[in-house]
Short mmCIF file of C-alpha atoms in Angstrom, two decimals:
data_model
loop_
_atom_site.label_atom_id
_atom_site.label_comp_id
_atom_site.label_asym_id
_atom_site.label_seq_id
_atom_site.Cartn_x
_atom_site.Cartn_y
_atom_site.Cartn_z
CA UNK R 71 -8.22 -16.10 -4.51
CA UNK R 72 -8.92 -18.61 -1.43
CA UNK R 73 -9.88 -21.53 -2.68
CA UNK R 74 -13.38 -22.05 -1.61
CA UNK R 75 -13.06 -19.50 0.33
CA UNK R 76 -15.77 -16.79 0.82
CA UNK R 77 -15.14 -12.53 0.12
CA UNK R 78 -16.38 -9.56 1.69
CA UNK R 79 -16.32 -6.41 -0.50
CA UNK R 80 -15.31 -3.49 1.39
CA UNK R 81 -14.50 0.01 0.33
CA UNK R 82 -12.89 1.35 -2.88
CA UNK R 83 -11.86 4.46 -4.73
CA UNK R 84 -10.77 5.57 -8.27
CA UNK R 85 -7.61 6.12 -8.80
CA UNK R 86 -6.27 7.56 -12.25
CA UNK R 87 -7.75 4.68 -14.87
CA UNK R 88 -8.31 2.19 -11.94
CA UNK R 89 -11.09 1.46 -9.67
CA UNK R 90 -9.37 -0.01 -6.32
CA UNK R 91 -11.75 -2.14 -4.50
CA UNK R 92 -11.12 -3.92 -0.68
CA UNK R 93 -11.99 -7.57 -0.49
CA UNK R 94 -11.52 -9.56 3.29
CA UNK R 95 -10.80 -13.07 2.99
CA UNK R 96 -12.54 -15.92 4.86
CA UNK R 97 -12.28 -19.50 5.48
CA UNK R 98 -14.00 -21.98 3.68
CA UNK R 99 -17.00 -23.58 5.54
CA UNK R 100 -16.56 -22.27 8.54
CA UNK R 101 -19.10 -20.24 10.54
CA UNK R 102 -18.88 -18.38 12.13
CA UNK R 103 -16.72 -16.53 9.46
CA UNK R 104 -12.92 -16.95 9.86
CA UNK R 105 -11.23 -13.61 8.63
CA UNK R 106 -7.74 -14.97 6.62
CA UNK R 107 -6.59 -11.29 5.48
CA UNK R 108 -7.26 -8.55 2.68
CA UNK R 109 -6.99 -8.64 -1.15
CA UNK R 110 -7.09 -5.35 -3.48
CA UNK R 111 -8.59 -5.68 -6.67
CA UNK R 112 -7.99 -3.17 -9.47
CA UNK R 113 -10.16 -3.00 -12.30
CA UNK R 114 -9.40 -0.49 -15.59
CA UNK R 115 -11.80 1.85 -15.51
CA UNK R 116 -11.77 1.74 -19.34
CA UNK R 117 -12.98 -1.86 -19.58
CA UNK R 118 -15.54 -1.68 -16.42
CA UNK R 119 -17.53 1.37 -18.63
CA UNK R 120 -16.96 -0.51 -21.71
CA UNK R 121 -18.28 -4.17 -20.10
CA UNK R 122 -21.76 -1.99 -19.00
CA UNK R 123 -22.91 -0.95 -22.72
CA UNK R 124 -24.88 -2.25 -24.97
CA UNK R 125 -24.77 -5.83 -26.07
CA UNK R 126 -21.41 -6.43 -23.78
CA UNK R 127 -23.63 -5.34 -20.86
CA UNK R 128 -22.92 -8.36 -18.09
CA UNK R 129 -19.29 -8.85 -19.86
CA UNK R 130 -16.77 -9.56 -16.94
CA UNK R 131 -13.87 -8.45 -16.56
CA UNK R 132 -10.47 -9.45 -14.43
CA UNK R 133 -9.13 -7.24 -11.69
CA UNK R 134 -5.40 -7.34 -10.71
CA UNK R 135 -5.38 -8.53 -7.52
CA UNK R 136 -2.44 -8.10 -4.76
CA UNK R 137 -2.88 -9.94 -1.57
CA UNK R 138 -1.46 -7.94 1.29
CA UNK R 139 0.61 -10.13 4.26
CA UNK R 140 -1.57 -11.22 7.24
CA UNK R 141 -0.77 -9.86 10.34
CA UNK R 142 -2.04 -10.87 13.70
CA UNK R 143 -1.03 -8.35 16.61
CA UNK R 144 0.84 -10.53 19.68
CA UNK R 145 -2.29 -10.41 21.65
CA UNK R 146 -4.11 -13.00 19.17
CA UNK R 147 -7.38 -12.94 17.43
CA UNK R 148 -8.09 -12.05 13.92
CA UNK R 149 -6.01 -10.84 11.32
CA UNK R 150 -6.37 -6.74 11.03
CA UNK R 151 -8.11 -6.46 8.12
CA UNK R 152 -7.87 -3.53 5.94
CA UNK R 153 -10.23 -1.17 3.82
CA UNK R 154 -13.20 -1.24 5.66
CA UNK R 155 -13.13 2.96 4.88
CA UNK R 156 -10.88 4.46 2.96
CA UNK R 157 -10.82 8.34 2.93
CA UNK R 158 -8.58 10.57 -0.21
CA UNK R 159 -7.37 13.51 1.08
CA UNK R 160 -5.19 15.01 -2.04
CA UNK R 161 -2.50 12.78 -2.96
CA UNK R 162 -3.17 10.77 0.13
CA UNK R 163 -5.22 8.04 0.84
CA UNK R 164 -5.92 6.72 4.63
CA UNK R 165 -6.85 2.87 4.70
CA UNK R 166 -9.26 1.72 7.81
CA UNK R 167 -8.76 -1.94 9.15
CA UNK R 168 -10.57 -3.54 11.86
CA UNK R 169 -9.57 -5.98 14.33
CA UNK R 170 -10.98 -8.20 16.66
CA UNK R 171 -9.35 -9.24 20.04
CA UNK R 172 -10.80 -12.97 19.88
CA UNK R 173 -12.31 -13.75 16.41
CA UNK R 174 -15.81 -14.44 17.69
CA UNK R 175 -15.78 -11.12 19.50
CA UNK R 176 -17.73 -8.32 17.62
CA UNK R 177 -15.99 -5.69 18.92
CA UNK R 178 -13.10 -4.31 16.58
CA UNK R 179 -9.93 -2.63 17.39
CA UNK R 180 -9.81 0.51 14.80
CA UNK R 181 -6.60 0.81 12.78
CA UNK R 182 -5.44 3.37 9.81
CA UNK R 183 -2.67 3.44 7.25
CA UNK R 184 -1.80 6.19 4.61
CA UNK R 185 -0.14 6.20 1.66
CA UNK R 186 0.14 8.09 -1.74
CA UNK R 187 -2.74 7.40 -3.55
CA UNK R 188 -0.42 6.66 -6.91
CA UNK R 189 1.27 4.00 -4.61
CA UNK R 190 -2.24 2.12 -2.72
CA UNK R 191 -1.37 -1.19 -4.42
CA UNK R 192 2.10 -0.85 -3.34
CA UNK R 193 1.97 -2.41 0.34
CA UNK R 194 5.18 -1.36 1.07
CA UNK R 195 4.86 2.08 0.93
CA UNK R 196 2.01 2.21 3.64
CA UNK R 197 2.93 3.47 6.95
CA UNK R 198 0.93 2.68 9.65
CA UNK R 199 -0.45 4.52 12.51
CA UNK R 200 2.12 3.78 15.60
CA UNK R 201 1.15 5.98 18.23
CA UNK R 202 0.38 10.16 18.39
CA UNK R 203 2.57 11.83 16.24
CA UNK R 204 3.98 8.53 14.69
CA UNK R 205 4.19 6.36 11.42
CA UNK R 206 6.01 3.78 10.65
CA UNK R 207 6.35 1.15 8.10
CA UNK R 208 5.46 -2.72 8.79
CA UNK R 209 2.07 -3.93 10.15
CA UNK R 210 4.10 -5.18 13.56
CA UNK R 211 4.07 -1.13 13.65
CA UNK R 212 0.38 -0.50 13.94
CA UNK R 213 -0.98 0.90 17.07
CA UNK R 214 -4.61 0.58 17.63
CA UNK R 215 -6.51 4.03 16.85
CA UNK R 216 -7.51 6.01 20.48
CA UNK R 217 -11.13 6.08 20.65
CA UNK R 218 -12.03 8.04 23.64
CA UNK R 219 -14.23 7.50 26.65
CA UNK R 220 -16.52 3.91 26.35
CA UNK R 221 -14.31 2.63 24.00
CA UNK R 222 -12.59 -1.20 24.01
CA UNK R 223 -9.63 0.53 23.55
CA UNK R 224 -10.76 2.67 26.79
CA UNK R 225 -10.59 -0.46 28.91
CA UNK R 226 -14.74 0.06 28.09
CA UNK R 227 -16.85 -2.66 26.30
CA UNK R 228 -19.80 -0.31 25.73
CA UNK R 229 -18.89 1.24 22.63
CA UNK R 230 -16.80 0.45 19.24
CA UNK R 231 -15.98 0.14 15.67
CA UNK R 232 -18.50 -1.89 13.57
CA UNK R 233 -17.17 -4.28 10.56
CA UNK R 234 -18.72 -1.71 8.33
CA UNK R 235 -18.47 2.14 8.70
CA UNK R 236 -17.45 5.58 7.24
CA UNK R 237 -14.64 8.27 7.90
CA UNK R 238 -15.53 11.92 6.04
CA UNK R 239 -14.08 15.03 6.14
CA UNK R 240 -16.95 17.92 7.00
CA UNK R 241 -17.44 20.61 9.04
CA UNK R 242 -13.55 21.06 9.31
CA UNK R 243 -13.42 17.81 11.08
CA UNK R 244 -13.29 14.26 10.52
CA UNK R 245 -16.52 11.79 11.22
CA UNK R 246 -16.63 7.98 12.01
CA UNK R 247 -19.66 6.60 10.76
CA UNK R 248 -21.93 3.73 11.51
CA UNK R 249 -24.88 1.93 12.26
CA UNK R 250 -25.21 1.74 16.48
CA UNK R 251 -23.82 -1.13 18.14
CA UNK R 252 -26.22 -3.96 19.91
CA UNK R 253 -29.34 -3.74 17.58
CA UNK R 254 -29.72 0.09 17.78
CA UNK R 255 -31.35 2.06 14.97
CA UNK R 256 -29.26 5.03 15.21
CA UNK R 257 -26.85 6.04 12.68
CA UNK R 258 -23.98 7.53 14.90
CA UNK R 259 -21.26 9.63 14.02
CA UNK R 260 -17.85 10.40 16.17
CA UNK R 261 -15.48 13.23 15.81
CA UNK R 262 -12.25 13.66 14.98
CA UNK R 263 -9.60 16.77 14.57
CA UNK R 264 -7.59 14.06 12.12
CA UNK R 265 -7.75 11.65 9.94
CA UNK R 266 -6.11 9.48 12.18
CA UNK R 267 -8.25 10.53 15.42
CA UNK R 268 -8.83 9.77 18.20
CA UNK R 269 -12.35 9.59 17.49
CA UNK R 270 -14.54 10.73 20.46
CA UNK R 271 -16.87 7.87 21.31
CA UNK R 272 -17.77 9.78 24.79
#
């Protein structure tokens, strides 16, 4: 852990006897927030049931915890931070990070790993999303996800990925998720023919 610093839980999935949870790292007493990177925490499923019965209800119990590298793209800003969705397809798992051109900016560049779902802990066996068509290992690898028309990845402000969202598989296609931009009460949802998009923000 960060000393002092502050954690954002993100998304998670079981996985055999382990419960694999996202974390973002911040900086200490700064605000607004400073993203530092991404932890995973594992917990044993065994001793999460086991720490929710009974007397030992309110036990605690330690996660393993692996802190993946922060990585920075050239252009500067934040760190991409990873597993703000996560989405098991089989024996696959593909990880959703976020990053922000300038670190004050609330609009997020979308990015996506995969990986065997026996290896998630294992950083080194992610490959990241490097273009159509293409995956390759190393975070210096990862290409920012296409997000169609009046996206920031469009050359268009108007629309983008929040900090916290969804990617589902229904309908025999694949759904961003999230809460709409600017104040909005809509829920919106963009579609995808893969896992990896682009998602169509038209």
């Amino acid at each position: 852990h960060h000393a002092g610093g502050r954690h954002g839980k993100l998304a998670g999935l079981r996985t055999g006897g382990s419960i694999v949870k996202f974390y973002n790292r911040y900086a200490a007493s700064t605000f607004p927030f400073v993203p530092l990177g991404t932890v995973i925490a594992s917990f044993d499923a065994g001793q999460l049931s086991a720490a929710g019965h009974r007397s030992r209800y309110g036990a605690t119990t330690r996660p393993a915890l692996v802190r993946l590298p922060s990585y920075t793209p050239p252009s500067g800003g934040s760190p991409i931070l990873w597993g703000a969705a996560v989405l098991r397809l089989g024996g696959t798992v593909y990880v959703y990070g976020t990053q922000s051109p300038h670190v004050s900016d609330p609009l997020r560049h979308l990015y996506v790993a995969r990986v065997p779902v026996a290896q998630l802990t294992v950083f080194s066996s992610w490959r990241f999303y490097a273009g159509p068509g293409t995956w390759a290992p190393g975070q210096q690898s990862a290409r920012p996800v296409p997000l169609g028309a009046g996206s920031i990845s469009a050359g268009s402000t108007s629309a983008d990925v929040s900090s916290g969202f969804s990617v589902i598989g229904a309908g025999g296609r694949y759904w961003l998720i999230q809460a709409g931009v600017g104040g909005s009460p809509d829920i919106d949802a963009y579609p995808a023919g893969a896992p990896w998009g682009p998602f169509d923000f038209a």
